[in-house]
PDB file of C-alpha atoms in Angstrom:
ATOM      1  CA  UNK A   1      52.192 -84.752   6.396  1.00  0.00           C
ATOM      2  CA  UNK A   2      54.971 -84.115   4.079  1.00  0.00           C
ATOM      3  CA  UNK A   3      58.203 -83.131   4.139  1.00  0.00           C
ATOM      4  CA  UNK A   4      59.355 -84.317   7.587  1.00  0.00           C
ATOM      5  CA  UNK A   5      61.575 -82.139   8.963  1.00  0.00           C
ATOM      6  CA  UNK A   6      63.973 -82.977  11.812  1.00  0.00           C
ATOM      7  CA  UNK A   7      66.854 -81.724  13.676  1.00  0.00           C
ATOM      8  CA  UNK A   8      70.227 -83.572  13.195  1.00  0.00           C
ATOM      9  CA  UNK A   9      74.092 -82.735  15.017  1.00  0.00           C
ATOM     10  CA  UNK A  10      74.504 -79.557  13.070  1.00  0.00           C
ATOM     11  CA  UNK A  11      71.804 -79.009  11.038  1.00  0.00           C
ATOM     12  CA  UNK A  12      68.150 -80.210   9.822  1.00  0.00           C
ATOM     13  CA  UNK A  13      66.986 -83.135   7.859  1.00  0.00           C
ATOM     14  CA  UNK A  14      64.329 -82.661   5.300  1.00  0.00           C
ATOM     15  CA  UNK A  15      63.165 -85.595   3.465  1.00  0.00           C
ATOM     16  CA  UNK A  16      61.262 -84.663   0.118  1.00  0.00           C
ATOM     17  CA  UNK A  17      59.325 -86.573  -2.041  1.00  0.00           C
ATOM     18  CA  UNK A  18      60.457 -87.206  -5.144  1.00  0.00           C
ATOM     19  CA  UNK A  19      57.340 -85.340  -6.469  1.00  0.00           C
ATOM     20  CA  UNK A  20      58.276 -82.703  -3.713  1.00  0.00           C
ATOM     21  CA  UNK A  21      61.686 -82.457  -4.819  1.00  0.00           C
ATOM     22  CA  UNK A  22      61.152 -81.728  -8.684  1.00  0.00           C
ATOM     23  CA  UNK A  23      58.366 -79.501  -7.645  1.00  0.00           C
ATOM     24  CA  UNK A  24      61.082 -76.908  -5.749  1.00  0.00           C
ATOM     25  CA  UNK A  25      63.096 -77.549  -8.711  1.00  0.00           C
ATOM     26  CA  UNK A  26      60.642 -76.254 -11.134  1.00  0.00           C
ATOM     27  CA  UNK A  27      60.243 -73.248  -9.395  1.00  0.00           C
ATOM     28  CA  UNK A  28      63.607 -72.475  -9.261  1.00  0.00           C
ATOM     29  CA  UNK A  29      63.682 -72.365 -12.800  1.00  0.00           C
ATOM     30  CA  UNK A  30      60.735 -69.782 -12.541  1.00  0.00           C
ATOM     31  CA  UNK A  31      62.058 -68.057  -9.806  1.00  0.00           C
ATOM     32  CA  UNK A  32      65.673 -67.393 -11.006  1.00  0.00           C
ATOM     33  CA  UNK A  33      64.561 -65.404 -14.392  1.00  0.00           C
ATOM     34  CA  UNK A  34      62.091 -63.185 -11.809  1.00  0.00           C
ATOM     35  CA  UNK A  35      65.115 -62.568  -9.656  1.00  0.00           C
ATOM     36  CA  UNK A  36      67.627 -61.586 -11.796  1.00  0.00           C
ATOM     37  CA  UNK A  37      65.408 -59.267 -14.371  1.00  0.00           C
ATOM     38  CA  UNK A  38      66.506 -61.839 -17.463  1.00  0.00           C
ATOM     39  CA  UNK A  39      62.049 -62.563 -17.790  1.00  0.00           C
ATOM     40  CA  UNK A  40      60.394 -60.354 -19.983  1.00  0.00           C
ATOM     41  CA  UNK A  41      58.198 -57.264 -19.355  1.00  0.00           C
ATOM     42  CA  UNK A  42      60.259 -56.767 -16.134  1.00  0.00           C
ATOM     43  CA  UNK A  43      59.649 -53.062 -15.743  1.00  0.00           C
ATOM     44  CA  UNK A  44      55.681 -53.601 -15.729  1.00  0.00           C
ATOM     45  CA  UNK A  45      55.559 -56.472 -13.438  1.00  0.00           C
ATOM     46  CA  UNK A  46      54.681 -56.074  -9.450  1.00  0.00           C
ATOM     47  CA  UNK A  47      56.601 -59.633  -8.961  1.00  0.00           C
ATOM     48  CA  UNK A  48      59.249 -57.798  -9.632  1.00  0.00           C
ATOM     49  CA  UNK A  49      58.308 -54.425  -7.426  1.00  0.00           C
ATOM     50  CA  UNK A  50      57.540 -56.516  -4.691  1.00  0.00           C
ATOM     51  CA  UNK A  51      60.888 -58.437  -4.857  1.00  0.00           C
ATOM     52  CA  UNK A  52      62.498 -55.116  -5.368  1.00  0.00           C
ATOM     53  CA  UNK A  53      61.067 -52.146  -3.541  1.00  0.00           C
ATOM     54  CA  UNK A  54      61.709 -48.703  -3.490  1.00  0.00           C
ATOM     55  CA  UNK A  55      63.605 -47.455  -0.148  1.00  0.00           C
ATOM     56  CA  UNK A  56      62.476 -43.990   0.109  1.00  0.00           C
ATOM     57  CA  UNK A  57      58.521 -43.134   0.549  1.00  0.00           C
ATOM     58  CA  UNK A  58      59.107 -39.595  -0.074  1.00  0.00           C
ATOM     59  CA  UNK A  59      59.404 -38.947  -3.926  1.00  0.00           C
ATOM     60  CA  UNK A  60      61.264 -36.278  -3.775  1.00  0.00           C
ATOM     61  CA  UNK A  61      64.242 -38.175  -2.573  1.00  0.00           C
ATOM     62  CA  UNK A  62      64.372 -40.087  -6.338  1.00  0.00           C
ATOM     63  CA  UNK A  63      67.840 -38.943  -6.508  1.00  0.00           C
ATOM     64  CA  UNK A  64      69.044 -40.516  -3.891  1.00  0.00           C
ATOM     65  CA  UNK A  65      66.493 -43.830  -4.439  1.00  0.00           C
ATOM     66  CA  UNK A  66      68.596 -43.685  -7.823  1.00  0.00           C
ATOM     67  CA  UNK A  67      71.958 -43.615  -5.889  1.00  0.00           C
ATOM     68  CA  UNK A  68      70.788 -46.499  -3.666  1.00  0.00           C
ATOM     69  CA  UNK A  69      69.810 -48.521  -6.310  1.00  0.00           C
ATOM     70  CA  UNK A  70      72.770 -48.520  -8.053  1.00  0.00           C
ATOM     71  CA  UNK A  71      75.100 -49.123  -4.960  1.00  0.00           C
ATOM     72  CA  UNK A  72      72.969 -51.945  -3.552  1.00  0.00           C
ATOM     73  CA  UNK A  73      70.914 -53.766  -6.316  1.00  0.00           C
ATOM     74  CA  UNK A  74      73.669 -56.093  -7.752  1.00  0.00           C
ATOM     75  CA  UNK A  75      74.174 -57.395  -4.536  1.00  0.00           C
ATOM     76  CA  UNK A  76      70.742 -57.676  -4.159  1.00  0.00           C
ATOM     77  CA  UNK A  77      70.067 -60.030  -7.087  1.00  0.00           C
ATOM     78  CA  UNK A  78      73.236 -61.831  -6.121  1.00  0.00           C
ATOM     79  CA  UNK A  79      72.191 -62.768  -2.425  1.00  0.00           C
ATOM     80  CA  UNK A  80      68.981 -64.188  -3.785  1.00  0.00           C
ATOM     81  CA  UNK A  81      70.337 -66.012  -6.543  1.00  0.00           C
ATOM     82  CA  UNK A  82      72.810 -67.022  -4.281  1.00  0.00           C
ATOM     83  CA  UNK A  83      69.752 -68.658  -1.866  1.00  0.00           C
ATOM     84  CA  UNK A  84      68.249 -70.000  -4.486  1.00  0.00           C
ATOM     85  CA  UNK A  85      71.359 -72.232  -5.461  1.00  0.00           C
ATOM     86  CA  UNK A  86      71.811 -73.311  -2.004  1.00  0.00           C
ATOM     87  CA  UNK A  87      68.333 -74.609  -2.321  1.00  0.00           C
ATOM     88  CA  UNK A  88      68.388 -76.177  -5.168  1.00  0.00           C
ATOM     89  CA  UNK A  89      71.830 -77.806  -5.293  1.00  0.00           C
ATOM     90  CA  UNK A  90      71.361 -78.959  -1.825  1.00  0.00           C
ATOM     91  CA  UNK A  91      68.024 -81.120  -3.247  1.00  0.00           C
ATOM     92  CA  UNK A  92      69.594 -82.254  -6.919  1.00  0.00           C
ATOM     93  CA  UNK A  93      72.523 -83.656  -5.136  1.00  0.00           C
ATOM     94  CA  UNK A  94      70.680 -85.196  -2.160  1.00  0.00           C
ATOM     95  CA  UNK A  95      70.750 -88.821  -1.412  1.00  0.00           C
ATOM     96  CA  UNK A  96      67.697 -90.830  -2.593  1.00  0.00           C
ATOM     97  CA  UNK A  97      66.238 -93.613  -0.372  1.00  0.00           C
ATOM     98  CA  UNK A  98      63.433 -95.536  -2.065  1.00  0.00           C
ATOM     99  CA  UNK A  99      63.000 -92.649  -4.137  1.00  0.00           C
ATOM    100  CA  UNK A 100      62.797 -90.272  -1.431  1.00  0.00           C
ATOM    101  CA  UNK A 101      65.404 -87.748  -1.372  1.00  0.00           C
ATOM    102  CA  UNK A 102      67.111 -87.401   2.068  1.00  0.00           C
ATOM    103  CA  UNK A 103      68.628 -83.029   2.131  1.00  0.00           C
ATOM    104  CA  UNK A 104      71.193 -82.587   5.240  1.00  0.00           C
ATOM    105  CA  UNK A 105      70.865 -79.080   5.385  1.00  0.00           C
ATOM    106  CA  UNK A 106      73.480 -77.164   7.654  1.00  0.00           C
ATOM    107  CA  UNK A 107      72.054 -74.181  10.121  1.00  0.00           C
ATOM    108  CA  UNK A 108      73.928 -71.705   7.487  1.00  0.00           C
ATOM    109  CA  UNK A 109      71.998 -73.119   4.186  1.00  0.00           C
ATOM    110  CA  UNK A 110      68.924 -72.813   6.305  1.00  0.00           C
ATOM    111  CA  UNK A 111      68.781 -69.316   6.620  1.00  0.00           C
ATOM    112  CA  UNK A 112      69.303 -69.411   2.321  1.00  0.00           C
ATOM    113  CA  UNK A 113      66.390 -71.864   1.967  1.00  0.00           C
ATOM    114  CA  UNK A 114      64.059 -69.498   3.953  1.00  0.00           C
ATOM    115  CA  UNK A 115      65.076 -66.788   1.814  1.00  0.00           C
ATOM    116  CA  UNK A 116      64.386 -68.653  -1.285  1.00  0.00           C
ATOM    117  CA  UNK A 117      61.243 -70.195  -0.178  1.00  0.00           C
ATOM    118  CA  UNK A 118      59.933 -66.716   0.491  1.00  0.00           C
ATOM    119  CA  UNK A 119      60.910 -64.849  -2.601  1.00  0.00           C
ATOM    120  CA  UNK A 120      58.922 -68.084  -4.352  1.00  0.00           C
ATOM    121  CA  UNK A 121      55.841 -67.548  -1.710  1.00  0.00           C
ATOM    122  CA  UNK A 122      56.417 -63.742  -2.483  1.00  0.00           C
ATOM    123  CA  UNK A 123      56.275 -64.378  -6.654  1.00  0.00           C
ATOM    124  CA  UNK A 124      53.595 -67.140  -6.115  1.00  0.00           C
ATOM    125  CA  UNK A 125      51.551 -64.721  -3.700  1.00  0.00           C
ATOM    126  CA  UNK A 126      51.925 -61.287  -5.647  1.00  0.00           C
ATOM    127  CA  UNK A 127      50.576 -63.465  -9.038  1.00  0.00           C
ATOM    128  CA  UNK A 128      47.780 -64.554  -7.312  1.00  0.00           C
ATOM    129  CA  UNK A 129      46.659 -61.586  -5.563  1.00  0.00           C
ATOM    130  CA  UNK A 130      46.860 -63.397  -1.613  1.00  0.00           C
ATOM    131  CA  UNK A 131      45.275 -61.539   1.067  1.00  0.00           C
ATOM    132  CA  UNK A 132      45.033 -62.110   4.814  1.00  0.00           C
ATOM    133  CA  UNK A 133      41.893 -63.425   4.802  1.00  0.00           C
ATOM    134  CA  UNK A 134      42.105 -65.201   0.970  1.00  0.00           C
ATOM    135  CA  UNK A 135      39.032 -67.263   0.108  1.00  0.00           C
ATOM    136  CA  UNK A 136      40.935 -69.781  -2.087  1.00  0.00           C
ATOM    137  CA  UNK A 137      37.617 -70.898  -3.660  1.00  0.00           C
ATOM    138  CA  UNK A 138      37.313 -67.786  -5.275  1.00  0.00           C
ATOM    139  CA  UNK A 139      40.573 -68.037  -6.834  1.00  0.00           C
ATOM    140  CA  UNK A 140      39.978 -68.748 -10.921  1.00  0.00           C
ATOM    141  CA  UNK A 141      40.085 -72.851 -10.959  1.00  0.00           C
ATOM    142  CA  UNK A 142      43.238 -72.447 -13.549  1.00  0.00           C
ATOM    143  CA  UNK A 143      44.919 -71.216 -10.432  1.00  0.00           C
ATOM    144  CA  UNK A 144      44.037 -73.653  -7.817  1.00  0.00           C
ATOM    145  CA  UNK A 145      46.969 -75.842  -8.626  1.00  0.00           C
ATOM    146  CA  UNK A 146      49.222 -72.825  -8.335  1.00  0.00           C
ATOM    147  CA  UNK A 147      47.410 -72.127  -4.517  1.00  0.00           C
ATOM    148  CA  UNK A 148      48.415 -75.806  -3.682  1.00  0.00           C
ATOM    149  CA  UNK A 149      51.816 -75.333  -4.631  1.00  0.00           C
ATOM    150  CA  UNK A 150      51.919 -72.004  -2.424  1.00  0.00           C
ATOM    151  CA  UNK A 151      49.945 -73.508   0.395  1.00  0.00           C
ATOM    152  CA  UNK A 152      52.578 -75.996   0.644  1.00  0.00           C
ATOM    153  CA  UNK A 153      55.730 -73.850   0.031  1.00  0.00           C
ATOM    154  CA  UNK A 154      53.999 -71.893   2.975  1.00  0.00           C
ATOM    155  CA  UNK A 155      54.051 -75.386   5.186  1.00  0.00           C
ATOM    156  CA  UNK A 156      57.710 -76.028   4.636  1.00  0.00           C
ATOM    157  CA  UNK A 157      59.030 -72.649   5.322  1.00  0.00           C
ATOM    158  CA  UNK A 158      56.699 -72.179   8.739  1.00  0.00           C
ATOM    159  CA  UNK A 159      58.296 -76.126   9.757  1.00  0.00           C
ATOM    160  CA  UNK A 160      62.143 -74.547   8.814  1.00  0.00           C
ATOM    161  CA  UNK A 161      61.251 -72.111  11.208  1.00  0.00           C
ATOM    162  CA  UNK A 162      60.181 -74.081  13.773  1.00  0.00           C
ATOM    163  CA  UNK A 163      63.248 -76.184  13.223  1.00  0.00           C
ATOM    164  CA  UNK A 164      65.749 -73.489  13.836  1.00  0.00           C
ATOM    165  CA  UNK A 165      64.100 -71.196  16.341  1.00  0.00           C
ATOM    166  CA  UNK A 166      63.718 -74.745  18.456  1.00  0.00           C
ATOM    167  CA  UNK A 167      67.496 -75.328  17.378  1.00  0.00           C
ATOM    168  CA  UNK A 168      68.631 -71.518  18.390  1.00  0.00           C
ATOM    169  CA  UNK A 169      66.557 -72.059  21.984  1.00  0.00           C
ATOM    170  CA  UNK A 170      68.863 -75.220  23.035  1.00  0.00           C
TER     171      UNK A 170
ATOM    172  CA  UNK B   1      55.243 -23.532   0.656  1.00  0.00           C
ATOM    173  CA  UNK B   2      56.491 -20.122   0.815  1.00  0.00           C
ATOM    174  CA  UNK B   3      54.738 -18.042  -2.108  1.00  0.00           C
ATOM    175  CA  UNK B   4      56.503 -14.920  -1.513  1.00  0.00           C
ATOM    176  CA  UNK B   5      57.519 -13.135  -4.793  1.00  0.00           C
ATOM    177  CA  UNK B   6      60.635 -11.018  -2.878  1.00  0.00           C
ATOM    178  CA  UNK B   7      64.029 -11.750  -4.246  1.00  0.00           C
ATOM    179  CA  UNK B   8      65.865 -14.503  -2.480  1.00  0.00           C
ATOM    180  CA  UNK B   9      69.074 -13.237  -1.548  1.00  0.00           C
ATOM    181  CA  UNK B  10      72.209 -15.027  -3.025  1.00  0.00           C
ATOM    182  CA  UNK B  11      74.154 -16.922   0.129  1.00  0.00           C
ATOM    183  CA  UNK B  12      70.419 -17.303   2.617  1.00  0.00           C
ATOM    184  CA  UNK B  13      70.196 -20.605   3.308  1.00  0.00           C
ATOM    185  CA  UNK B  14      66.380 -21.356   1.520  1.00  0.00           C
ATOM    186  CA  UNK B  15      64.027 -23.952   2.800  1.00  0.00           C
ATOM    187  CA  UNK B  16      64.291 -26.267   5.623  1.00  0.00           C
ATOM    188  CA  UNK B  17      67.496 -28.232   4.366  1.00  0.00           C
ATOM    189  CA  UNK B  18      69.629 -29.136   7.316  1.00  0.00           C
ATOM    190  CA  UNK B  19      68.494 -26.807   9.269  1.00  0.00           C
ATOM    191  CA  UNK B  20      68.137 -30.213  11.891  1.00  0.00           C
ATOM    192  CA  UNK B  21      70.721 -31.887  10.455  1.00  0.00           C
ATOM    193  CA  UNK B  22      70.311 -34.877  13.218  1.00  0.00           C
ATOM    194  CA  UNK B  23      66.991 -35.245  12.539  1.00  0.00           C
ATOM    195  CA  UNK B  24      67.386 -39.286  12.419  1.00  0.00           C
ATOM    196  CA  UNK B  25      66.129 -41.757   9.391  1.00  0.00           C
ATOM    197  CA  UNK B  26      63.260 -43.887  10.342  1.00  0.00           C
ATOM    198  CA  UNK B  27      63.218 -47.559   8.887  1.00  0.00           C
ATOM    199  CA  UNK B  28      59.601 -48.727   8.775  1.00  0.00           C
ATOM    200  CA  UNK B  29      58.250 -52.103   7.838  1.00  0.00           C
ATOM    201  CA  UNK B  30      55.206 -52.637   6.327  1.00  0.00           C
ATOM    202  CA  UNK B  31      52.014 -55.351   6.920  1.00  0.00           C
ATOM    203  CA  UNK B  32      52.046 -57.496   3.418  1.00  0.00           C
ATOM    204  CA  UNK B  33      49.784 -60.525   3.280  1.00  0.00           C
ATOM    205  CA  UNK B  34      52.756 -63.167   2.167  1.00  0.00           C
ATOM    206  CA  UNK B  35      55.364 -62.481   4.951  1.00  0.00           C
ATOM    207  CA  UNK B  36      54.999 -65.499   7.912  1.00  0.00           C
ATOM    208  CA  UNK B  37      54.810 -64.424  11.392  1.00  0.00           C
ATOM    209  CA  UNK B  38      57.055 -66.603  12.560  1.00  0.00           C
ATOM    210  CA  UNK B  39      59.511 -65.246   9.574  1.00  0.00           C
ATOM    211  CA  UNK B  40      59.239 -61.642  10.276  1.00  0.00           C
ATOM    212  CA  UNK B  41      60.079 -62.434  13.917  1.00  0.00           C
ATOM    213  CA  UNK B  42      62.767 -64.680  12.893  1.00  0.00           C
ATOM    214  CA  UNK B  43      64.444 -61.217  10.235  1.00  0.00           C
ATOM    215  CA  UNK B  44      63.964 -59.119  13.310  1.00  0.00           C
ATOM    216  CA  UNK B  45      66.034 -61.307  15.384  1.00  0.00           C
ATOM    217  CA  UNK B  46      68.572 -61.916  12.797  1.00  0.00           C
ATOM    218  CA  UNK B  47      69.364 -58.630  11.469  1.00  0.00           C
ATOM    219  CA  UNK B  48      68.760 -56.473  14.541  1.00  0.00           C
ATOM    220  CA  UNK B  49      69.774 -58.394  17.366  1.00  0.00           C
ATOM    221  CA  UNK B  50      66.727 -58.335  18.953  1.00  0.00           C
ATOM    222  CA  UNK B  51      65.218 -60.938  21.790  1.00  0.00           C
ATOM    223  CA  UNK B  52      62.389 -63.051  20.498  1.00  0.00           C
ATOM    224  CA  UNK B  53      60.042 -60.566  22.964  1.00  0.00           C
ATOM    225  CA  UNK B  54      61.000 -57.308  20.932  1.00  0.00           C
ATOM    226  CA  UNK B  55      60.891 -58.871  17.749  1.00  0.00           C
ATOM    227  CA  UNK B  56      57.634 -60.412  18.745  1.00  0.00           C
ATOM    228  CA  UNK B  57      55.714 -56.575  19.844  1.00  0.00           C
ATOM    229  CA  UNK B  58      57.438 -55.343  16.660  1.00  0.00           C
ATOM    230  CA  UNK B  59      56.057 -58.188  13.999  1.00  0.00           C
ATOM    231  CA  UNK B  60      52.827 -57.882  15.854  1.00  0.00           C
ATOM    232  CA  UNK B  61      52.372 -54.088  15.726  1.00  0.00           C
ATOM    233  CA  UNK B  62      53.161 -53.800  11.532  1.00  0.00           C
ATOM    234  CA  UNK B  63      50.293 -56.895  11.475  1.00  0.00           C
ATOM    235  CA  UNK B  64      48.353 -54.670  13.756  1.00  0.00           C
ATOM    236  CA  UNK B  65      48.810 -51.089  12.638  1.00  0.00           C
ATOM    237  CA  UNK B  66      49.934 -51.743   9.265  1.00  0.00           C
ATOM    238  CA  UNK B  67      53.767 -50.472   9.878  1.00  0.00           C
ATOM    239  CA  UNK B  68      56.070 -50.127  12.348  1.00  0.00           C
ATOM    240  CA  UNK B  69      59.621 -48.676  12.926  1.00  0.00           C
ATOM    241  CA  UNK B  70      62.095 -51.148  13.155  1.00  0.00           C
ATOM    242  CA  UNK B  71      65.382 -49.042  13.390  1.00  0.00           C
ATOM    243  CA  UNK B  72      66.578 -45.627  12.982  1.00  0.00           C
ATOM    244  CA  UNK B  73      69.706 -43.860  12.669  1.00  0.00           C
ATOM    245  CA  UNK B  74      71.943 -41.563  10.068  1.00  0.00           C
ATOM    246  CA  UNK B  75      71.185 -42.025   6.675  1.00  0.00           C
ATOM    247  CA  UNK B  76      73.523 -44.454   5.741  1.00  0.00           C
ATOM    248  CA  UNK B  77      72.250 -46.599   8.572  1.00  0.00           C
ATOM    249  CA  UNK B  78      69.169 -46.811   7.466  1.00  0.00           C
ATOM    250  CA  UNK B  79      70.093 -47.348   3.998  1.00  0.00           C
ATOM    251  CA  UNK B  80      71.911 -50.725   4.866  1.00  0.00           C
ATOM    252  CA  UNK B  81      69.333 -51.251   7.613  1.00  0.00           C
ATOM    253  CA  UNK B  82      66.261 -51.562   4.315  1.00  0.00           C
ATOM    254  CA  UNK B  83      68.346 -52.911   1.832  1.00  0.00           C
ATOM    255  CA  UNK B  84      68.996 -55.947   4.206  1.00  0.00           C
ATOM    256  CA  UNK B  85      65.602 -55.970   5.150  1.00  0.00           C
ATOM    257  CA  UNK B  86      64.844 -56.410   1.419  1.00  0.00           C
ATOM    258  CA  UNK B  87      67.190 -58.959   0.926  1.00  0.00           C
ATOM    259  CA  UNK B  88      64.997 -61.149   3.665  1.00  0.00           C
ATOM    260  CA  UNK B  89      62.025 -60.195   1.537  1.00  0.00           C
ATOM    261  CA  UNK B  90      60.599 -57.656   4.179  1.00  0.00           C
ATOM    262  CA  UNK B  91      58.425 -54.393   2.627  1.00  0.00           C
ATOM    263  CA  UNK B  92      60.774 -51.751   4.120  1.00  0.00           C
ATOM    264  CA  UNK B  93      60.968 -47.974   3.348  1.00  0.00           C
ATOM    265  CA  UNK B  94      63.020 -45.054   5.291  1.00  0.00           C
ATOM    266  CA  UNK B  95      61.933 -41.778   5.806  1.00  0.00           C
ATOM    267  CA  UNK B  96      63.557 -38.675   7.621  1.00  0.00           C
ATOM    268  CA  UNK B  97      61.318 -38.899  11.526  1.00  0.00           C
ATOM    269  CA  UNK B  98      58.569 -35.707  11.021  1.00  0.00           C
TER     270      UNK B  98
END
């Protein structure tokens, strides 16, 4: 199974394959516009509501859901952006052996990759309507391809946990 | 809801505003279908300080029941507390504890 993960001195290895590798660059590029509110229709999109919830439950707090907003979402958008870089610098500039490309990823960028692989599991997911107990075979077939992708973006974020929970236990 | 017609009397304090002005902020986080296990666990631990175990009874109770309360505190608390739960891509809302 693909990509092999494994612990190095001071952080993990991931070796992609170069299919792998432009595949998480790809959805960078879809994930960035999502994140920072540049893609259109923004205000009518639950990508977007699910990236960016509400705080308060009770509606008559908007006032103060307005105040938080403003003081927090910037930095928001930033942080994310911010993960997303990390993620996809750390691949484009990644040594390539026999067209594989090798990532040394510290402890610190790992905590940015998880981040970024789950606000693409949470676009990916939210478009495709996932549930707990999804049926994939019932998805549309124009939308299998776009399961596979976040079947496997699933994979590598649950073996990047693994990897640092095992690394945070020694 | 208090239907009385009387006059309200410039200066009474009206409604239940701060009348339990400690009443604490509850952060809650809610079940969603994308969120790993074994990432929700991993937030908890991260942001909260909590061992594995807690973070564990917590994850499992908002797959369980649907939500749980993570943290509580003053407002401000709990404002930071859900904005950096958002950040990690958790479903978090606060709410004044009933």
């Amino acid at each position: 199974v693909s990509p092999k993960l494994r612990r190095v001195d001071d952080g993990i290895e991931v070796v992609l394959e170069a299919a792998e590798a432009a595949l998480l660059g790809g959805i960078g590029e879809q994930l960035r516009p999502l994140l920072t509110g540049e893609a259109p229709n923004t205000d009518l999109d639950p990508v977007r509501e699910r990236l960016y919830p509400r705080a308060y439950s009770d509606p008559t707090e908007d006032d103060a859901e307005d105040d938080w907003q403003l003081a927090v979402h910037g930095d928001l958008v930033r942080e994310r952006v911010e993960a997303l870089d990390a993620l996809t610098t750390a691949i484009s500039g990644a040594d390539t052996r026999r067209s594989r490309r090798i990532v040394q990823v510290s402890f610190e960028d790992a905590e940015r990759w998880l981040t970024a692989l789950n606000d693409a599991r949470l676009a990916l997911g939210t478009r495709l309507g996932v549930t707990e107990d999804l049926d994939y075979t019932r998805l549309p077939r124009e939308d299998h391809g776009a399961y596979e992708v976040y079947a496997w973006l699933t994979y590598l974020q649950g073996e990047l946990i693994e990897a640092l929970s095992a690394a945070n236990d020694d | 809801v208090n239907v009385s017609t009387a006059p309200v009397e410039i200066g009474e304090p009206v409604g239940d505003v701060d009348v339990v002005p400690d009443r604490p902020w509850l952060v809650i986080v809610w079940n969603d279908p994308i969120n790993l296990m074994s990432y929700v666990v991993h937030v908890f631990q991260k942001l909260f300080g909590y061992t594995r175990e807690k973070a564990t009874r917590l994850m499992m109770q908002v797959h369980h029941e649907g939500k749980a309360v993570v943290s509580d505190g003053p407002r401000e608390k709990a404002e930071i507390d859900v904005a950096r739960l958002h950040a990690h891509g958790l479903w978090a809302t606060m709410q004044r504890d009933a």
